[in-house]
Short mmCIF file of C-alpha atoms in Angstrom, two decimals:
data_model
loop_
_atom_site.label_atom_id
_atom_site.label_comp_id
_atom_site.label_asym_id
_atom_site.label_seq_id
_atom_site.Cartn_x
_atom_site.Cartn_y
_atom_site.Cartn_z
CA MET C 1212 -0.05 -0.02 -0.07
CA PRO C 1213 1.47 3.35 -0.87
CA LYS C 1214 2.35 5.48 2.12
CA GLU C 1215 1.66 9.18 2.21
CA ILE C 1216 4.83 11.45 2.55
CA ASP C 1217 5.08 15.27 3.57
CA ARG C 1218 7.54 17.69 2.32
CA HIS C 1219 10.05 17.26 4.89
CA GLY C 1220 9.77 13.30 4.40
CA LEU C 1221 10.11 14.14 0.70
CA ARG C 1222 13.39 15.90 0.78
CA ARG C 1223 14.94 13.48 3.24
CA MET C 1224 14.13 10.43 0.90
CA VAL C 1225 15.18 12.31 -2.19
CA GLU C 1226 18.48 13.14 -0.48
CA ALA C 1227 18.74 9.31 0.40
CA GLY C 1228 18.36 8.54 -3.31
CA ALA C 1229 14.60 7.91 -3.78
CA GLN C 1230 13.21 8.80 -7.31
CA LEU C 1231 10.80 11.75 -7.36
CA VAL C 1232 8.25 11.60 -10.25
CA GLU C 1233 5.64 14.12 -11.54
CA VAL C 1234 2.72 12.68 -13.05
CA LEU C 1235 1.01 15.82 -14.44
CA PRO C 1236 0.86 16.41 -18.19
CA ALA C 1237 4.54 17.14 -19.63
CA GLU C 1238 3.68 20.95 -20.22
CA GLU C 1239 2.96 21.59 -16.76
CA TYR C 1240 6.14 19.82 -15.78
CA LEU C 1241 8.17 21.97 -18.48
CA GLU C 1242 6.78 25.28 -16.80
CA GLU C 1243 7.56 24.28 -13.12
CA HIS C 1244 8.40 20.90 -11.17
CA LEU C 1245 10.44 19.88 -8.00
CA PRO C 1246 14.14 19.84 -8.14
CA GLY C 1247 15.21 16.73 -9.29
CA ALA C 1248 11.82 15.19 -10.51
CA ILE C 1249 11.43 13.51 -13.75
CA SER C 1250 8.21 13.68 -15.84
CA LEU C 1251 6.27 10.63 -16.08
CA PRO C 1252 2.45 11.87 -16.93
CA LEU C 1253 0.02 9.29 -15.35
CA ARG C 1254 -1.26 8.56 -19.09
CA ARG C 1255 2.36 7.09 -19.78
CA LEU C 1256 2.78 5.45 -16.66
CA ASP C 1257 1.72 1.84 -17.97
CA MET C 1258 4.16 2.31 -20.80
CA GLU C 1259 7.15 3.68 -19.42
CA ALA C 1260 7.57 3.29 -15.69
CA THR C 1261 9.41 0.00 -15.66
CA SER C 1262 12.09 1.39 -18.14
CA VAL C 1263 12.25 4.90 -16.90
CA LEU C 1264 12.37 3.97 -13.09
CA ASP C 1265 14.16 1.85 -10.95
CA LYS C 1266 12.29 -0.94 -8.99
CA THR C 1267 14.95 -1.47 -6.31
CA ARG C 1268 14.72 2.20 -5.23
CA PRO C 1269 11.82 4.26 -3.42
CA VAL C 1270 9.48 6.13 -5.79
CA ILE C 1271 7.80 9.25 -4.88
CA VAL C 1272 4.87 10.45 -6.97
CA TYR C 1273 3.31 13.89 -6.87
CA CYS C 1274 0.89 16.24 -8.88
CA TRP C 1275 -0.42 19.49 -8.31
CA ASP C 1276 -2.70 18.93 -5.09
CA VAL C 1277 -4.90 16.35 -3.40
CA ALA C 1278 -7.52 17.37 -5.80
CA MET L 765 -4.00 11.91 -9.69
CA SER L 766 -0.89 11.02 -7.53
CA PRO L 767 -2.69 8.32 -5.63
CA ARG L 768 -3.76 6.57 -8.87
CA ALA L 769 -0.36 6.60 -9.93
CA ALA L 770 1.21 5.46 -6.49
CA TRP L 771 -1.28 2.50 -6.69
CA ARG L 772 -0.50 1.66 -10.29
CA LEU L 773 3.14 1.70 -9.84
CA GLU L 774 2.64 -0.98 -7.12
CA SER L 775 0.92 -3.19 -9.11
CA LEU L 776 3.54 -2.90 -11.61
CA GLY L 777 6.18 -4.38 -9.01
CA PHE L 778 7.40 -1.24 -7.40
CA GLY L 779 7.80 -2.07 -3.61
CA GLU L 780 8.46 1.21 -2.09
CA VAL L 781 6.03 4.03 -3.30
CA TYR L 782 5.10 7.10 -1.52
CA ASP L 783 2.50 9.63 -2.43
CA TYR L 784 3.20 13.39 -1.61
CA THR L 785 -0.48 13.91 -1.97
CA VAL L 786 -0.61 17.75 -1.32
CA GLY L 787 1.93 17.91 -4.05
CA LYS L 788 3.61 20.95 -5.86
CA LEU L 789 1.10 23.36 -4.43
CA ASP L 790 2.17 22.48 -0.99
CA TRP L 791 5.84 22.99 -2.16
CA MET L 792 5.44 26.35 -3.65
CA ALA L 793 3.27 27.50 -0.77
CA ALA L 794 6.33 26.85 1.46
CA GLY L 795 8.36 29.16 -0.79
CA LEU L 796 10.86 26.15 -1.66
CA PRO L 797 12.73 26.41 -4.99
CA THR L 798 11.53 24.87 -8.28
CA GLU L 799 13.00 24.12 -11.64
CA GLY L 800 11.53 24.90 -15.28
CA THR L 801 10.49 27.70 -17.52
CA ASN L 802 8.59 29.42 -14.50
CA ALA L 803 10.82 29.02 -11.97
CA GLY L 804 12.96 32.30 -11.93
CA LEU L 805 9.76 34.62 -12.74
CA PRO L 806 8.43 37.28 -10.21
CA ARG L 807 5.89 36.27 -7.72
CA ALA L 808 3.52 37.93 -5.74
CA GLY L 809 5.70 37.39 -2.51
CA ASP L 810 8.67 38.78 -4.23
CA LEU L 811 6.94 42.22 -5.07
CA ALA L 812 4.63 42.56 -1.94
CA ARG L 813 5.79 45.34 0.22
CA LYS L 814 6.71 43.85 3.67
CA ASP L 815 6.84 47.19 5.42
CA THR L 816 3.16 47.60 4.68
CA PRO L 817 1.42 49.35 7.86
CA THR L 818 -0.77 47.39 10.22
CA CYS L 819 -3.38 47.82 12.54
CA SER L 820 -5.55 45.74 15.08
CA LEU L 821 -9.30 45.54 15.59
CA ASP L 822 -9.37 47.77 18.55
CA GLU L 823 -7.83 50.71 17.46
CA GLN L 824 -9.68 54.15 16.43
CA LEU L 825 -9.72 55.08 12.54
CA GLY L 826 -8.26 58.54 13.29
CA ALA L 827 -5.14 57.33 15.12
CA VAL L 828 -4.17 54.88 12.64
CA ARG L 829 -4.98 57.20 9.65
CA ASP L 830 -2.50 59.61 10.98
CA ARG L 831 0.13 57.07 11.62
CA VAL L 832 -0.35 55.49 8.19
CA HIS L 833 -0.26 58.86 6.35
CA ALA L 834 2.88 59.68 8.33
CA LEU L 835 4.43 56.74 6.89
CA GLY L 836 3.36 57.93 3.08
CA TRP L 837 0.91 54.96 2.59
CA ASP L 838 -2.77 55.17 2.00
CA ALA L 839 -3.57 51.56 2.95
CA VAL L 840 -3.48 49.67 5.86
CA VAL L 841 -3.89 45.82 6.84
CA VAL L 842 -5.88 44.97 9.85
CA VAL L 843 -4.28 42.25 11.44
CA ASN L 844 -4.21 39.91 14.90
CA VAL L 845 -1.07 39.44 16.93
CA GLU L 846 -0.56 36.34 14.71
CA ARG L 847 -0.55 38.67 11.75
CA ILE L 848 -3.76 36.76 10.44
CA VAL L 849 -5.39 39.32 8.12
CA PHE L 850 -8.96 40.46 9.26
CA GLY L 851 -9.34 43.32 6.77
CA LEU L 852 -8.21 46.09 4.59
CA LEU L 853 -8.57 49.92 4.71
CA ARG L 854 -7.93 51.54 1.45
CA ALA L 855 -7.94 55.33 1.06
CA LYS L 856 -11.93 55.32 1.00
CA GLU L 857 -11.91 53.61 4.45
CA LEU L 858 -9.34 55.79 5.70
CA ALA L 859 -11.23 58.99 5.16
CA PHE L 860 -14.18 57.60 7.36
CA ASP L 861 -15.03 59.47 10.63
CA CYS L 862 -12.04 59.39 12.70
CA ASP L 863 -14.01 58.10 15.91
CA ARG L 864 -15.28 54.88 13.97
CA PRO L 865 -13.48 51.70 15.17
CA ILE L 866 -11.62 49.87 12.95
CA ALA L 867 -13.71 46.78 12.85
CA GLN L 868 -16.69 48.82 11.69
CA ALA L 869 -14.58 50.90 9.16
CA MET L 870 -12.45 48.18 7.48
CA ARG L 871 -13.32 45.85 4.36
CA PRO L 872 -13.76 42.40 6.01
CA GLY L 873 -12.31 39.46 4.60
CA PRO L 874 -10.48 40.99 1.65
CA SER L 875 -9.16 38.30 -1.00
CA THR L 876 -5.94 37.66 -0.65
CA PHE L 877 -3.34 35.79 -3.00
CA ARG L 878 -0.53 33.42 -2.01
CA PRO L 879 3.13 34.03 -2.54
CA TYR L 880 3.93 31.79 -5.23
CA VAL L 881 1.44 33.29 -8.02
CA LEU L 882 3.16 34.54 -10.81
CA ALA L 883 3.45 38.48 -11.34
CA LYS L 884 1.87 38.19 -14.78
CA GLU L 885 -1.37 36.52 -13.26
CA MET L 886 -1.43 38.80 -10.19
CA ALA L 887 -1.29 42.04 -12.73
CA HIS L 888 -4.11 40.50 -15.13
CA SER L 889 -6.29 39.74 -11.94
CA MET L 890 -5.84 43.16 -10.10
CA VAL L 891 -6.46 45.31 -13.19
CA GLU L 892 -9.30 43.09 -14.16
CA HIS L 893 -10.96 43.58 -10.70
CA LYS L 894 -9.65 46.94 -10.09
CA LEU L 895 -7.78 46.26 -7.22
CA GLU L 896 -5.20 48.96 -6.21
CA SER L 897 -3.66 46.46 -3.35
CA SER L 898 -4.02 43.09 -2.22
CA PRO L 899 -2.82 41.39 1.00
CA ILE L 900 -0.36 38.25 0.19
CA THR L 901 -0.78 35.53 2.92
CA THR L 902 0.58 32.13 3.78
CA SER L 903 -2.06 29.62 3.24
CA ASP L 904 -2.58 29.70 6.87
CA GLY L 905 -3.77 33.50 6.58
CA ARG L 906 -0.46 35.16 7.76
CA LEU L 907 0.16 38.39 6.21
CA VAL L 908 3.42 38.62 4.08
CA GLY L 909 2.97 41.83 2.69
CA LEU L 910 0.96 44.27 0.61
CA LEU L 911 1.09 44.07 -3.41
CA LEU L 912 0.48 47.26 -5.11
CA GLN L 913 -0.87 46.86 -8.40
CA LYS L 914 1.47 49.68 -9.88
CA ASP L 915 4.28 47.36 -8.63
CA VAL L 916 2.98 44.07 -9.93
CA VAL L 917 1.99 45.81 -13.52
CA ALA L 918 5.60 47.39 -13.80
CA ALA L 919 7.31 43.80 -12.87
CA ALA L 920 4.72 41.99 -15.55
CA GLU L 921 5.60 44.42 -18.22
CA SER L 922 9.20 44.39 -17.88
CA ARG L 923 9.26 40.92 -18.39
CA GLN L 924 7.54 41.16 -21.84
#
């Protein structure tokens, strides 16, 4: 089950090597994203996740907000 | 959107998946750095005047007006001791009878904006709604400063 994380935990985990993934459309990523994040829009997740991400490392996903 | 992505990644075999549910909005509201084409653009929080005068609900209008005008301002933000914004007095309200309590003279619950809003978006909104000034607050309602339309329009135009 995925766990929720706050921004303090996010920073700690990214420093420790976690992969940070923005799942919003690519245009929104290009405009603004969190430092070090990669773009993997939700609609491309099925096709690209296993080739883009490392299954042996933690993954943190985010979008705009809870909505 | 991110909960669906997190669950899907888990179903694809990713063993340790986290969801930063409050997302980019929370990050930007905290004033943390970002990357991308908008990252270096001026924002409401950068342009807001941090030296804006403030007053409390229990003051008298005449005393507040004298203080504000002496500082060269024609607007004052009404806050409590935690700097939570309760109201705003612009030139029109400051001209009311000097014995009127601030609580009765102010515009209660003024529209506020977050510090991360881009200057070009703020300029558009303030011109469209004819706002001379707008309080900029954190997400929990604390005053960051007062953004003046002339400042934000100048900043937006200088970027074009």
